[in-house]
C-alpha positions as a printed Julia matrix, in Angstrom:
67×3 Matrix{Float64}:
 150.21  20.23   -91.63
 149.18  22.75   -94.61
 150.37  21.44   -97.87
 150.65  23.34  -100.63
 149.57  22.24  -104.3
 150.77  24.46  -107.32
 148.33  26.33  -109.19
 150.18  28.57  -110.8
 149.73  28.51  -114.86
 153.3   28.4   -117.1
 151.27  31.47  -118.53
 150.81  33.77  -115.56
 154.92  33.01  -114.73
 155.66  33.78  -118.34
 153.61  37.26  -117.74
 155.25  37.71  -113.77
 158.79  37.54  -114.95
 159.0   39.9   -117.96
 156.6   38.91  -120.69
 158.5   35.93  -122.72
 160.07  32.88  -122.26
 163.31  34.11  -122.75
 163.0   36.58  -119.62
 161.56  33.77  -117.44
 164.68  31.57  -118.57
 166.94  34.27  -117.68
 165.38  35.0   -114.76
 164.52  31.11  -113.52
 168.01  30.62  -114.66
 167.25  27.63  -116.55
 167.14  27.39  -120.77
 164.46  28.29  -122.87
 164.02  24.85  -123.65
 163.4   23.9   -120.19
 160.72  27.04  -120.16
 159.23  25.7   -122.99
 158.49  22.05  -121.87
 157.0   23.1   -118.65
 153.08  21.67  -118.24
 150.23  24.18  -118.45
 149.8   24.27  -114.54
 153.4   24.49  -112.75
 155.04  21.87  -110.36
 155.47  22.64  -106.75
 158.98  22.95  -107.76
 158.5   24.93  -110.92
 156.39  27.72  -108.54
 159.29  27.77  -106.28
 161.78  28.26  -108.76
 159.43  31.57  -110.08
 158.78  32.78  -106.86
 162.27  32.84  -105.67
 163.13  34.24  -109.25
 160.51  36.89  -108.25
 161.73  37.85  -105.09
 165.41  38.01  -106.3
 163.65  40.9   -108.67
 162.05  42.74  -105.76
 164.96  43.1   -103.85
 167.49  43.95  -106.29
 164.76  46.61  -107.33
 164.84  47.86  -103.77
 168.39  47.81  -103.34
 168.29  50.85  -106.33
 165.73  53.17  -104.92
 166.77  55.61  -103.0
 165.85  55.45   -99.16
């Protein structure tokens, strides 16, 4: 089994999703103040929640491009 351990930094998610916490909240769909009590280095569950966040961003970006 491959297990993985989070190493992504509350920092590089802040900078992935738009820059601030407010765009990671909005994006994450959770508060600011949740945003802002995140550790340094993200939880397994954190990553997931900015990765799926992430991916929700891709595709809505490739459902508006032209084919």
């Amino acid at each position: 089994k491959t297990w993985h351990h989070a190493t992504m930094k509350r920092k590089d998610a802040i900078k992935l999703l738009g820059g601030s916490v407010r765009a990671v909240a909005s994006a994450t769909e959770l508060t600011t103040q949740a945003i802002y009590k995140w550790p340094k280095v993200l939880s397994d569950a954190q990553e997931g929640r900015v990765m799926l966040a992430l991916s929700r961003i891709a595709k809505k970006q490739r459902l508006k491009s032209p084919p």
